[in-house]
Coordinates of N, CA and C and ligand atoms in Angstrom, one line a residue:
M13 N 7.4 20.4 -106.0 CA 8.3 19.1 -106.0 C 7.5 17.9 -106.4
Q14 N 8.1 16.8 -107.0 CA 7.3 15.8 -107.4 C 6.7 15.0 -106.3
K15 N 5.6 14.5 -106.4 CA 5.2 13.5 -105.1 C 5.8 12.2 -105.3
L16 N 6.2 11.7 -104.1 CA 6.9 10.4 -104.0 C 5.6 9.3 -103.8
S17 N 5.8 8.3 -104.5 CA 5.0 7.2 -104.3 C 5.2 6.6 -102.9
P18 N 4.0 6.1 -102.3 CA 4.2 5.4 -101.1 C 5.2 4.2 -101.3
P19 N 5.8 3.6 -100.2 CA 6.5 2.4 -100.4 C 5.7 1.3 -100.9
P20 N 6.5 0.4 -101.7 CA 5.8 -0.8 -102.3 C 5.2 -1.8 -101.3
A21 N 3.9 -2.1 -101.3 CA 3.5 -3.2 -100.4 C 4.0 -4.6 -100.9
H22 N 4.0 -4.7 -102.1 CA 4.5 -6.1 -102.8 C 5.6 -5.8 -103.7
V23 N 6.7 -6.5 -103.3 CA 7.8 -6.3 -104.3 C 8.0 -7.9 -104.9
A24 N 8.3 -7.9 -106.0 CA 8.5 -9.3 -106.8 C 9.8 -9.4 -107.3
I25 N 10.7 -10.3 -107.2 CA 12.1 -10.3 -107.8 C 12.3 -11.5 -108.5
I26 N 12.9 -11.3 -109.8 CA 13.4 -12.4 -110.6 C 14.8 -12.5 -110.3
M27 N 15.2 -13.3 -109.6 CA 16.6 -13.5 -109.1 C 17.5 -14.1 -110.1
D28 N 18.2 -13.3 -111.0 CA 18.8 -13.9 -112.1 C 20.2 -13.6 -112.0
G29 N 21.1 -14.4 -112.7 CA 22.5 -14.2 -112.8 C 23.5 -15.0 -111.8
N30 N 23.0 -16.2 -111.3 CA 23.7 -16.9 -110.3 C 24.9 -17.7 -111.2
G31 N 24.5 -18.1 -112.5 CA 25.3 -18.8 -113.3 C 26.5 -18.0 -113.7
R32 N 26.2 -16.7 -114.1 CA 27.4 -15.7 -114.7 C 28.1 -15.3 -113.5
W33 N 27.5 -15.3 -112.5 CA 28.5 -14.9 -111.3 C 29.5 -16.0 -110.9
A34 N 29.1 -17.2 -111.0 CA 30.0 -18.2 -110.8 C 30.9 -18.4 -111.9
A35 N 30.6 -18.2 -113.1 CA 31.2 -18.3 -114.2 C 32.5 -17.3 -114.2
A36 N 32.1 -16.1 -113.7 CA 33.1 -14.9 -113.7 C 34.3 -15.2 -112.7
K37 N 33.9 -16.2 -111.8 CA 34.8 -16.5 -110.7 C 35.4 -17.9 -111.0
K38 N 35.2 -18.4 -112.0 CA 35.6 -19.8 -112.5 C 35.2 -20.8 -111.4
L39 N 33.9 -20.7 -110.9 CA 33.4 -21.6 -110.0 C 32.3 -22.4 -110.7
P40 N 31.7 -23.6 -110.3 CA 30.8 -24.3 -110.8 C 29.6 -23.4 -110.6
R41 N 28.4 -23.7 -111.5 CA 27.3 -22.9 -111.2 C 26.6 -23.2 -109.9
E42 N 26.8 -24.2 -109.5 CA 26.2 -24.5 -108.1 C 26.5 -23.6 -107.0
E43 N 27.9 -23.0 -107.2 CA 28.3 -22.0 -106.0 C 27.6 -20.7 -106.4
G44 N 27.3 -20.4 -107.4 CA 26.4 -19.3 -107.7 C 25.1 -19.3 -107.1
H45 N 24.5 -20.6 -107.1 CA 23.2 -20.9 -106.7 C 23.4 -20.8 -105.0
R46 N 24.4 -21.3 -104.6 CA 24.6 -21.3 -103.2 C 24.7 -19.9 -102.5
K47 N 25.5 -19.1 -103.3 CA 25.6 -17.7 -102.8 C 24.3 -16.9 -102.9
G48 N 23.6 -17.2 -104.0 CA 22.3 -16.7 -104.4 C 21.2 -17.0 -103.1
A49 N 21.4 -18.2 -102.7 CA 20.3 -18.7 -101.6 C 20.7 -17.8 -100.3
Q50 N 22.0 -17.6 -100.0 CA 22.2 -16.6 -98.9 C 21.7 -15.3 -99.1
V51 N 21.7 -14.9 -100.2 CA 21.3 -13.5 -100.6 C 19.7 -13.2 -100.2
V52 N 18.9 -14.6 -100.4 CA 17.6 -14.6 -100.2 C 17.3 -14.2 -98.8
E53 N 18.1 -14.6 -97.8 CA 17.8 -14.4 -96.6 C 18.1 -13.0 -96.2
A54 N 19.2 -12.3 -96.6 CA 19.6 -11.0 -96.4 C 18.5 -9.9 -97.1
V55 N 17.7 -10.3 -98.2 CA 16.9 -9.4 -98.8 C 15.6 -9.7 -98.2
T56 N 15.2 -10.8 -97.7 CA 14.1 -11.0 -96.9 C 14.2 -10.0 -95.7
K57 N 15.1 -10.0 -95.1 CA 15.3 -9.1 -93.7 C 15.1 -7.6 -94.3
A58 N 15.9 -7.2 -95.4 CA 15.9 -5.9 -95.9 C 14.4 -5.4 -96.2
A59 N 13.6 -6.3 -96.9 CA 12.3 -6.1 -97.2 C 11.4 -5.9 -95.9
Q60 N 11.7 -6.8 -95.1 CA 11.0 -6.7 -93.7 C 11.2 -5.4 -93.0
N61 N 12.6 -4.9 -93.1 CA 12.9 -3.6 -92.4 C 12.4 -2.6 -93.2
A62 N 12.1 -2.5 -94.5 CA 11.7 -1.4 -95.2 C 10.2 -1.4 -95.3
G63 N 9.5 -2.3 -94.5 CA 7.9 -2.2 -94.2 C 7.3 -2.7 -95.4
V64 N 8.0 -3.6 -96.4 CA 7.3 -4.4 -97.5 C 6.5 -5.6 -96.9
K65 N 5.2 -5.6 -97.4 CA 4.4 -6.5 -96.6 C 4.4 -8.0 -97.6
Y66 N 4.6 -8.0 -98.8 CA 4.6 -9.1 -99.5 C 5.8 -9.2 -100.4
L67 N 6.7 -10.3 -100.2 CA 7.7 -10.3 -101.2 C 7.8 -11.7 -102.0
T68 N 7.6 -11.6 -103.2 CA 7.6 -12.9 -104.2 C 8.9 -12.9 -104.7
L69 N 9.4 -14.1 -104.5 CA 10.8 -14.5 -105.2 C 10.6 -15.6 -106.1
Y70 N 11.1 -15.4 -107.4 CA 11.0 -16.3 -108.5 C 12.2 -17.3 -108.3
A71 N 12.0 -18.6 -107.8 CA 13.0 -19.4 -107.4 C 13.3 -20.4 -108.5
F72 N 12.2 -20.8 -109.0 CA 12.3 -21.9 -110.1 C 11.1 -21.8 -111.1
S73 N 11.5 -21.6 -112.4 CA 10.3 -21.5 -113.4 C 10.0 -22.8 -113.9
T74 N 8.7 -23.0 -114.6 CA 8.3 -24.0 -115.3 C 9.4 -24.6 -116.4
E75 N 10.0 -23.5 -116.8 CA 10.9 -23.7 -118.1 C 12.2 -24.2 -117.5
N76 N 12.5 -24.0 -116.0 CA 14.0 -24.2 -115.6 C 14.1 -25.9 -115.6
W77 N 13.1 -26.7 -115.8 CA 13.3 -28.0 -115.7 C 14.1 -28.5 -117.1
R78 N 14.4 -27.5 -118.0 CA 15.1 -27.8 -119.1 C 16.7 -27.9 -118.8
R79 N 16.8 -27.4 -117.6 CA 18.4 -27.5 -117.1 C 19.0 -28.8 -116.8
S80 N 20.3 -29.0 -116.8 CA 20.8 -30.4 -116.5 C 20.3 -30.9 -115.2
P81 N 20.1 -32.3 -115.2 CA 19.6 -32.9 -114.0 C 20.5 -32.6 -112.8
A82 N 21.8 -32.5 -113.0 CA 22.7 -32.1 -112.0 C 22.5 -30.7 -111.4
E83 N 22.1 -29.8 -112.3 CA 21.8 -28.5 -111.8 C 20.5 -28.4 -111.0
I84 N 19.5 -29.2 -111.6 CA 18.0 -29.2 -111.0 C 18.4 -29.8 -109.6
A85 N 19.1 -30.8 -109.4 CA 19.3 -31.5 -108.2 C 20.0 -30.5 -107.3
A86 N 20.9 -29.7 -107.6 CA 21.6 -28.8 -106.8 C 20.7 -27.8 -106.3
L87 N 19.8 -27.2 -107.3 CA 19.0 -26.3 -106.9 C 17.9 -26.9 -105.6
M88 N 17.4 -28.1 -105.9 CA 16.4 -28.5 -105.1 C 17.1 -28.9 -103.7
R89 N 18.4 -29.2 -103.6 CA 19.0 -29.3 -102.4 C 19.2 -28.2 -101.6
L90 N 19.5 -27.1 -102.5 CA 19.6 -25.8 -101.7 C 18.3 -25.2 -101.2
L91 N 17.3 -25.4 -101.9 CA 15.9 -25.2 -101.6 C 15.6 -25.8 -100.2
S92 N 15.9 -26.9 -100.2 CA 15.7 -28.0 -99.1 C 16.5 -27.2 -97.9
Q93 N 17.7 -26.9 -98.1 CA 18.5 -26.3 -96.9 C 17.9 -25.1 -96.5
T94 N 17.6 -24.2 -97.4 CA 16.9 -22.9 -97.1 C 15.6 -23.1 -96.3
L95 N 14.9 -24.1 -96.8 CA 13.6 -24.3 -96.0 C 14.0 -24.7 -94.6
D96 N 15.0 -25.5 -94.4 CA 15.4 -25.9 -93.0 C 15.7 -24.7 -92.2
K97 N 16.3 -23.7 -92.8 CA 16.7 -22.5 -91.9 C 15.5 -21.7 -91.7
Y98 N 14.5 -21.5 -92.5 CA 13.3 -20.6 -92.3 C 12.3 -21.4 -91.2
R99 N 12.6 -22.8 -91.1 CA 11.8 -23.5 -90.2 C 12.4 -23.4 -88.8
A100 N 13.7 -23.3 -88.8 CA 14.4 -23.0 -87.5 C 14.2 -21.5 -87.0
Q101 N 14.0 -20.6 -88.0 CA 13.6 -19.3 -87.8 C 12.1 -18.9 -87.6
K102 N 11.3 -19.9 -87.5 CA 9.9 -19.7 -87.6 C 9.4 -18.5 -86.7
D103 N 10.1 -18.1 -85.8 CA 9.8 -16.9 -84.9 C 10.1 -15.6 -85.5
N104 N 10.6 -15.4 -86.7 CA 11.1 -14.2 -87.1 C 9.9 -13.5 -87.7
N105 N 8.8 -14.1 -87.6 CA 7.6 -13.1 -88.0 C 7.3 -13.3 -89.6
V106 N 7.9 -14.1 -90.3 CA 7.8 -14.2 -91.7 C 7.0 -15.6 -92.1
R107 N 5.9 -15.2 -92.8 CA 5.0 -16.1 -93.2 C 5.3 -16.7 -94.8
L108 N 5.6 -18.0 -95.0 CA 5.8 -18.6 -96.1 C 4.7 -19.0 -96.8
I109 N 4.5 -18.7 -98.0 CA 3.6 -19.4 -99.0 C 4.1 -19.7 -100.4
V110 N 3.6 -20.4 -101.1 CA 4.2 -20.8 -102.4 C 3.2 -20.6 -103.5
S111 N 3.8 -20.2 -104.6 CA 2.9 -20.2 -105.9 C 3.5 -20.9 -107.0
G112 N 2.9 -21.9 -107.6 CA 3.5 -22.7 -108.5 C 2.6 -24.1 -108.6
R113 N 3.0 -25.0 -109.4 CA 2.3 -26.1 -109.6 C 3.1 -27.2 -108.8
R114 N 2.4 -27.9 -107.9 CA 3.0 -29.0 -106.9 C 3.5 -29.9 -107.7
R115 N 2.7 -30.6 -108.6 CA 3.1 -31.8 -109.2 C 4.5 -31.6 -109.9
K116 N 5.4 -32.7 -109.9 CA 6.8 -32.7 -110.5 C 7.6 -32.2 -109.3
L117 N 7.3 -31.5 -108.2 CA 8.3 -31.2 -107.2 C 8.3 -32.7 -106.4
G118 N 9.5 -32.9 -106.0 CA 9.8 -34.1 -105.2 C 9.0 -34.2 -104.0
K119 N 8.6 -35.4 -103.5 CA 7.8 -35.5 -102.2 C 8.5 -35.0 -101.0
A120 N 9.8 -35.2 -100.9 CA 10.5 -34.7 -99.9 C 10.5 -33.1 -99.8
V121 N 10.8 -32.4 -100.9 CA 10.4 -31.0 -100.9 C 9.2 -30.5 -100.5
L122 N 8.2 -31.3 -101.1 CA 6.9 -30.8 -100.9 C 6.5 -31.0 -99.3
A123 N 6.9 -32.0 -98.7 CA 6.7 -32.3 -97.3 C 7.3 -31.1 -96.6
K124 N 8.4 -30.8 -96.9 CA 9.3 -29.6 -96.2 C 8.7 -28.3 -96.4
L125 N 8.2 -28.0 -97.6 CA 7.5 -26.9 -97.8 C 6.3 -26.8 -96.8
D126 N 5.5 -28.0 -97.0 CA 4.3 -27.9 -96.2 C 4.6 -27.6 -94.6
N127 N 5.6 -28.2 -94.2 CA 6.1 -28.1 -92.8 C 6.4 -26.6 -92.5
V128 N 7.1 -25.8 -93.3 CA 7.4 -24.4 -93.0 C 6.3 -23.7 -93.2
I129 N 5.2 -23.9 -94.3 CA 4.2 -23.2 -94.4 C 3.2 -23.3 -93.2
N130 N 3.1 -24.5 -92.6 CA 2.2 -24.7 -91.5 C 2.8 -23.9 -90.2
A131 N 4.1 -24.1 -90.1 CA 4.9 -23.7 -88.8 C 4.9 -21.8 -88.9
T132 N 4.6 -21.4 -89.9 CA 4.8 -19.9 -90.1 C 3.5 -19.4 -90.5
A133 N 2.4 -20.2 -90.5 CA 1.0 -19.6 -90.9 C 0.6 -18.4 -90.0
K134 N 0.9 -18.3 -88.9 CA 0.2 -17.4 -87.9 C 1.1 -16.1 -87.9
N135 N 2.2 -16.1 -88.5 CA 3.0 -15.0 -88.6 C 2.4 -13.7 -89.4
K136 N 2.7 -12.7 -88.7 CA 1.9 -11.5 -89.3 C 2.8 -10.4 -89.8
G137 N 4.2 -10.8 -89.8 CA 5.0 -9.8 -90.6 C 5.0 -9.9 -92.1
L138 N 6.2 -10.0 -92.7 CA 6.3 -10.2 -94.2 C 5.7 -11.6 -94.6
T139 N 5.1 -11.6 -95.7 CA 4.7 -12.7 -96.4 C 5.7 -12.9 -97.4
L140 N 6.3 -14.1 -97.3 CA 7.3 -14.5 -98.5 C 6.7 -15.5 -99.4
N141 N 6.5 -15.2 -100.6 CA 5.8 -15.8 -101.5 C 6.8 -16.4 -102.4
L142 N 7.1 -17.8 -102.3 CA 8.0 -18.4 -103.2 C 7.6 -19.1 -104.5
A143 N 8.0 -18.4 -105.6 CA 7.5 -18.9 -106.9 C 8.4 -19.9 -107.2
L144 N 7.6 -21.3 -107.1 CA 8.5 -22.3 -107.3 C 7.8 -23.5 -108.3
N145 N 8.3 -23.9 -109.5 CA 7.8 -24.5 -110.5 C 6.7 -23.6 -111.0
Y146 N 7.0 -22.3 -111.1 CA 6.0 -21.3 -111.4 C 6.1 -21.0 -112.8
G147 N 5.0 -20.8 -113.4 CA 4.8 -20.2 -114.9 C 3.5 -19.4 -114.8
G148 N 3.9 -18.1 -115.4 CA 2.6 -17.3 -115.5 C 1.4 -17.7 -116.3
R149 N 1.8 -18.2 -117.5 CA 0.8 -18.7 -118.4 C 0.2 -19.9 -117.8
Q150 N 1.0 -20.9 -117.0 CA 0.2 -22.0 -116.5 C -0.6 -21.4 -115.3
E151 N -0.3 -20.3 -114.6 CA -1.1 -20.0 -113.5 C -2.4 -19.6 -114.1
I152 N -2.4 -19.0 -115.3 CA -3.8 -18.4 -115.8 C -4.6 -19.6 -116.3
V153 N -3.8 -20.6 -117.1 CA -4.6 -22.0 -117.4 C -5.2 -22.4 -116.3
D154 N -4.4 -22.5 -115.2 CA -4.8 -23.3 -114.0 C -6.2 -22.6 -113.5
A155 N -6.1 -21.4 -113.5 CA -7.1 -20.6 -113.0 C -8.4 -20.8 -113.7
A156 N -8.2 -20.7 -115.1 CA -9.4 -21.2 -116.1 C -9.9 -22.4 -115.9
N157 N -9.0 -23.5 -115.8 CA -9.6 -24.8 -115.6 C -10.4 -25.0 -114.2
K158 N -9.9 -24.4 -113.2 CA -10.6 -24.3 -111.8 C -12.0 -23.7 -112.0
L159 N -12.2 -22.6 -112.9 CA -13.4 -22.0 -113.0 C -14.2 -23.0 -113.8
L160 N -13.7 -23.6 -114.7 CA -14.5 -24.8 -115.5 C -15.1 -25.8 -114.5
T161 N -14.3 -26.2 -113.6 CA -14.7 -27.3 -112.7 C -15.8 -26.7 -111.8
L162 N -15.7 -25.4 -111.6 CA -16.7 -24.9 -110.7 C -18.1 -24.4 -111.6
G163 N -17.9 -24.9 -112.8 CA -19.2 -24.8 -113.6 C -19.6 -23.4 -114.3
K164 N -18.5 -22.6 -114.3 CA -18.5 -21.1 -115.0 C -18.5 -21.5 -116.5
T165 N -19.5 -20.7 -117.1 CA -19.4 -20.8 -118.5 C -19.1 -19.2 -119.2
K166 N -19.0 -18.3 -118.4 CA -18.6 -17.1 -118.7 C -17.5 -16.5 -117.6
I167 N -16.5 -16.0 -118.2 CA -15.4 -15.8 -117.3 C -15.2 -14.2 -117.0
A168 N -15.3 -13.6 -115.9 CA -15.0 -12.2 -115.8 C -13.6 -12.1 -115.1
E169 N -13.0 -10.8 -115.4 CA -11.6 -10.6 -115.0 C -11.5 -11.0 -113.5
A170 N -12.4 -10.6 -112.7 CA -12.2 -10.8 -111.2 C -12.2 -12.4 -110.9
D171 N -12.9 -13.2 -111.8 CA -12.7 -14.7 -111.6 C -11.4 -15.1 -111.6
I172 N -10.8 -14.6 -112.8 CA -9.3 -15.1 -113.1 C -8.4 -14.4 -111.7
S173 N -8.7 -13.3 -111.5 CA -7.8 -12.8 -110.3 C -8.0 -13.5 -109.0
K174 N -9.2 -13.9 -108.9 CA -9.4 -14.6 -107.5 C -9.1 -16.0 -107.5
N175 N -8.7 -16.6 -108.6 CA -8.4 -18.0 -108.8 C -7.1 -18.3 -109.3
L176 N -6.1 -17.3 -108.9 CA -4.7 -17.3 -109.2 C -4.1 -18.3 -108.0
Y177 N -2.9 -18.6 -108.1 CA -2.3 -19.4 -107.0 C -2.5 -18.9 -105.5
N178 N -2.4 -17.5 -105.6 CA -2.5 -16.9 -104.1 C -3.3 -15.5 -104.4
N179 N -4.1 -15.2 -103.5 CA -4.9 -14.1 -103.6 C -4.2 -12.9 -103.1
L180 N -3.0 -12.5 -103.6 CA -2.2 -11.3 -103.1 C -2.5 -10.1 -104.0
P181 N -2.3 -8.9 -103.4 CA -2.4 -7.7 -104.3 C -1.4 -7.9 -105.3
A182 N -1.6 -7.2 -106.4 CA -0.6 -7.2 -107.7 C 0.7 -6.6 -107.1
P183 N 1.9 -7.1 -107.6 CA 3.1 -6.5 -107.1 C 3.2 -5.1 -107.7
D184 N 3.6 -4.2 -106.9 CA 3.9 -2.7 -107.2 C 5.1 -2.6 -108.0
L185 N 6.0 -3.5 -107.4 CA 7.4 -3.3 -108.1 C 8.0 -4.8 -108.4
I186 N 8.4 -4.9 -109.7 CA 9.1 -6.1 -110.1 C 10.7 -5.7 -110.4
I187 N 11.4 -6.4 -109.7 CA 12.9 -6.2 -109.9 C 13.3 -7.3 -110.7
R188 N 14.4 -7.1 -111.6 CA 15.0 -8.2 -112.2 C 16.5 -8.0 -112.1
T189 N 17.4 -8.7 -111.8 CA 18.8 -8.7 -111.5 C 19.5 -9.2 -112.9
S190 N 20.7 -9.0 -112.9 CA 21.6 -9.5 -114.0 C 21.5 -8.9 -115.3
G191 N 20.9 -7.8 -115.5 CA 20.8 -7.0 -116.8 C 19.8 -7.6 -117.7
E192 N 19.1 -8.7 -117.8 CA 18.2 -9.1 -118.6 C 17.1 -8.3 -118.4
Q193 N 16.3 -7.9 -119.6 CA 15.1 -7.1 -119.3 C 14.1 -7.9 -120.0
R194 N 13.5 -8.8 -119.3 CA 12.3 -9.8 -119.8 C 11.7 -10.2 -118.5
L195 N 10.5 -10.7 -118.8 CA 9.5 -11.1 -117.6 C 9.8 -12.7 -117.4
S196 N 10.2 -13.5 -118.3 CA 10.4 -14.9 -118.4 C 9.2 -15.7 -117.8
N197 N 8.0 -15.3 -118.3 CA 6.9 -16.0 -117.8 C 6.5 -15.8 -116.2
F198 N 6.9 -14.7 -115.8 CA 6.7 -14.4 -114.3 C 5.4 -13.4 -114.2
L199 N 4.6 -13.9 -113.4 CA 3.5 -12.9 -113.0 C 2.9 -12.3 -114.1
L200 N 2.5 -12.9 -115.1 CA 2.0 -12.2 -116.2 C 0.7 -11.5 -116.1
W201 N -0.2 -12.2 -115.4 CA -1.5 -11.5 -115.2 C -1.2 -10.3 -114.3
Q202 N -0.5 -10.5 -113.1 CA -0.4 -9.6 -112.1 C 0.4 -8.4 -112.4
A203 N 1.3 -8.5 -113.5 CA 2.2 -7.4 -113.8 C 1.7 -6.3 -114.7
A204 N 0.3 -6.5 -114.9 CA -0.3 -5.4 -115.8 C 0.0 -3.9 -115.5
Y205 N 0.2 -3.5 -114.2 CA 0.4 -2.2 -113.9 C 1.7 -2.1 -112.9
S206 N 2.3 -3.1 -112.8 CA 3.7 -3.2 -111.9 C 4.6 -2.2 -112.5
E207 N 5.4 -1.5 -111.6 CA 6.6 -0.7 -112.1 C 7.7 -1.8 -112.2
L208 N 8.6 -1.6 -113.3 CA 9.7 -2.4 -113.6 C 11.0 -1.8 -113.3
Y209 N 12.0 -2.6 -112.7 CA 13.2 -2.2 -112.4 C 14.3 -3.2 -112.9
F210 N 15.2 -2.7 -113.6 CA 16.3 -3.8 -114.1 C 17.4 -3.3 -113.6
T211 N 18.3 -4.1 -113.0 CA 19.6 -3.8 -112.6 C 20.7 -4.6 -113.2
P212 N 21.9 -4.3 -113.4 CA 22.9 -5.3 -113.9 C 23.5 -6.0 -112.9
V213 N 23.3 -5.7 -111.7 CA 23.8 -6.5 -110.5 C 23.4 -7.9 -110.5
L214 N 24.2 -9.0 -110.5 CA 24.0 -10.3 -110.5 C 23.4 -10.8 -109.2
W215 N 22.5 -11.6 -109.2 CA 21.7 -11.9 -107.8 C 22.7 -12.3 -106.7
P216 N 23.7 -13.0 -107.0 CA 24.6 -13.2 -105.7 C 25.3 -12.0 -105.3
D217 N 25.3 -10.8 -105.9 CA 25.9 -9.6 -105.5 C 25.0 -8.6 -105.0
F218 N 23.7 -9.1 -105.1 CA 22.5 -8.2 -104.6 C 22.6 -8.1 -103.2
D219 N 22.3 -7.0 -102.5 CA 22.3 -6.7 -101.2 C 21.3 -5.7 -100.6
E220 N 21.5 -5.4 -99.4 CA 20.4 -4.5 -98.8 C 20.5 -3.1 -99.6
D221 N 21.7 -2.7 -100.0 CA 21.8 -1.4 -100.6 C 21.3 -1.5 -102.0
A222 N 21.5 -2.5 -102.8 CA 21.0 -2.6 -104.1 C 19.5 -2.6 -103.9
F223 N 18.9 -3.3 -102.9 CA 17.3 -3.3 -102.5 C 17.0 -1.8 -102.2
T224 N 17.6 -1.3 -101.6 CA 17.3 0.2 -101.2 C 17.2 1.1 -102.4
A225 N 18.4 0.9 -103.2 CA 18.3 1.8 -104.5 C 17.1 1.6 -105.4
A226 N 16.7 0.2 -105.5 CA 15.5 -0.1 -106.2 C 14.2 0.6 -105.5
L227 N 14.1 0.5 -104.2 CA 13.0 1.2 -103.7 C 12.8 2.6 -104.0
K228 N 14.3 3.2 -103.8 CA 14.3 4.8 -104.1 C 13.7 5.1 -105.5
D229 N 14.2 4.4 -106.4 CA 13.9 4.4 -107.8 C 12.4 4.4 -107.9
Y230 N 11.8 3.5 -107.3 CA 10.2 3.2 -107.2 C 9.6 4.5 -106.8
A231 N 10.3 4.9 -105.7 CA 9.6 6.1 -105.0 C 9.3 7.4 -105.8
R232 N 10.3 7.4 -106.9 CA 10.3 8.7 -107.9 C 9.3 8.3 -109.1
R233 N 8.7 7.1 -109.2 CA 7.9 6.7 -110.2 C 6.4 7.4 -110.1
Q234 N 5.9 7.8 -111.3 CA 4.5 8.3 -110.9 C 3.5 7.1 -111.8
R235 N 2.7 6.6 -110.8 CA 1.8 5.5 -111.1 C 0.5 6.0 -111.7
R236 N 0.1 6.0 -112.9 CA -1.1 6.5 -113.4 C -2.4 5.5 -113.7
F237 N -2.1 4.4 -113.9 CA -3.2 3.5 -114.1 C -4.1 3.8 -115.2
G238 N -3.6 4.4 -116.0 CA -4.5 4.9 -117.2 C -5.2 6.2 -117.0
K239 N -5.0 6.7 -115.8 CA -5.7 8.0 -115.6 C -5.1 9.2 -116.4
Ligands
LIG330 C1 19.0 -17.6 -111.5 O1 20.3 -17.6 -112.0 C2 18.5 -18.9 -110.6 C3 17.6 -19.7 -111.5 C4 17.1 -19.3 -112.6 C5 17.0 -20.9 -110.8 P1 20.7 -18.4 -113.5 O2 21.0 -19.7 -113.2 O3 19.7 -18.2 -114.3 O4 21.9 -17.6 -113.8 P2 22.4 -17.2 -115.3 O5 21.3 -16.5 -116.0 O6 22.8 -18.4 -116.0 O7 23.5 -16.3 -115.0
LIG331 C1 14.1 -16.7 -114.7 O1 15.4 -16.9 -115.1 C2 13.6 -17.7 -113.7 C3 14.2 -17.4 -112.4 C4 14.9 -16.5 -112.0 C5 13.7 -18.5 -111.4 P1 16.0 -17.6 -116.1 O2 17.3 -17.4 -116.3 O3 15.5 -19.1 -116.2 O4 15.3 -16.9 -117.5 P2 15.9 -16.7 -119.0 O5 15.8 -18.3 -119.6 O6 17.2 -16.2 -119.2 O7 14.7 -16.1 -119.8
LIG332 MG1 19.3 -16.8 -115.8

């Protein structure tokens, strides 16, 4: 019998398809984002139950600023509301951290983020890493610039790895919903040996069963790392 991989310690998700979900229901895009935000809570719980240690969620890319001001405002409003919920549930053992460039995010959002990060810093359960104003290329550039300020003149692979936004283990599994099969600037450095899983399910329809299906598929993968 084929040996099953151990459960993924780090799962990263590109939460895509909110707009198409809303369009199919003749609703404004914002309604898709609203339903999508609810799914975040459900999937965080499912990941916790499955024994996942790190869950990275792609919430807003550096390229998403190209959307209409109204849609961006709606996304930031929803983020703010979701943060309020995580603040209220700070005893759920979920630790919040963020990956992304802080500048460009509004002062109010940043204050709220910091508040939840501090309130949950000691939680030992799941680490929820929110990729917010995140770009994989920008992350590598930011790491390189940090190394320059440290006076480095020669860069090794480990230098980049250690100076990314967060020093998390690389994702074992990257899930993208909505049928698109691309990374869209997500975790470009860290994805080197991640297993990729694409599902046609739109993010607002993604649920615990869909998450479990992804973990089952992952369990059948044979990871070789070049060996
Ligand atoms: C994902 O859904 C949410 C964000 C990128 C913020 P989309 O808004 O990209 O939905 P589609 O891809 O247009 O369906
Ligand atoms: C990627 O989705 C970003 C997030 C899910 C936050 P997009 O919908 O922005 O990606 P593209 O534009 O289809 O590549
Ligand atoms: Mg999309």
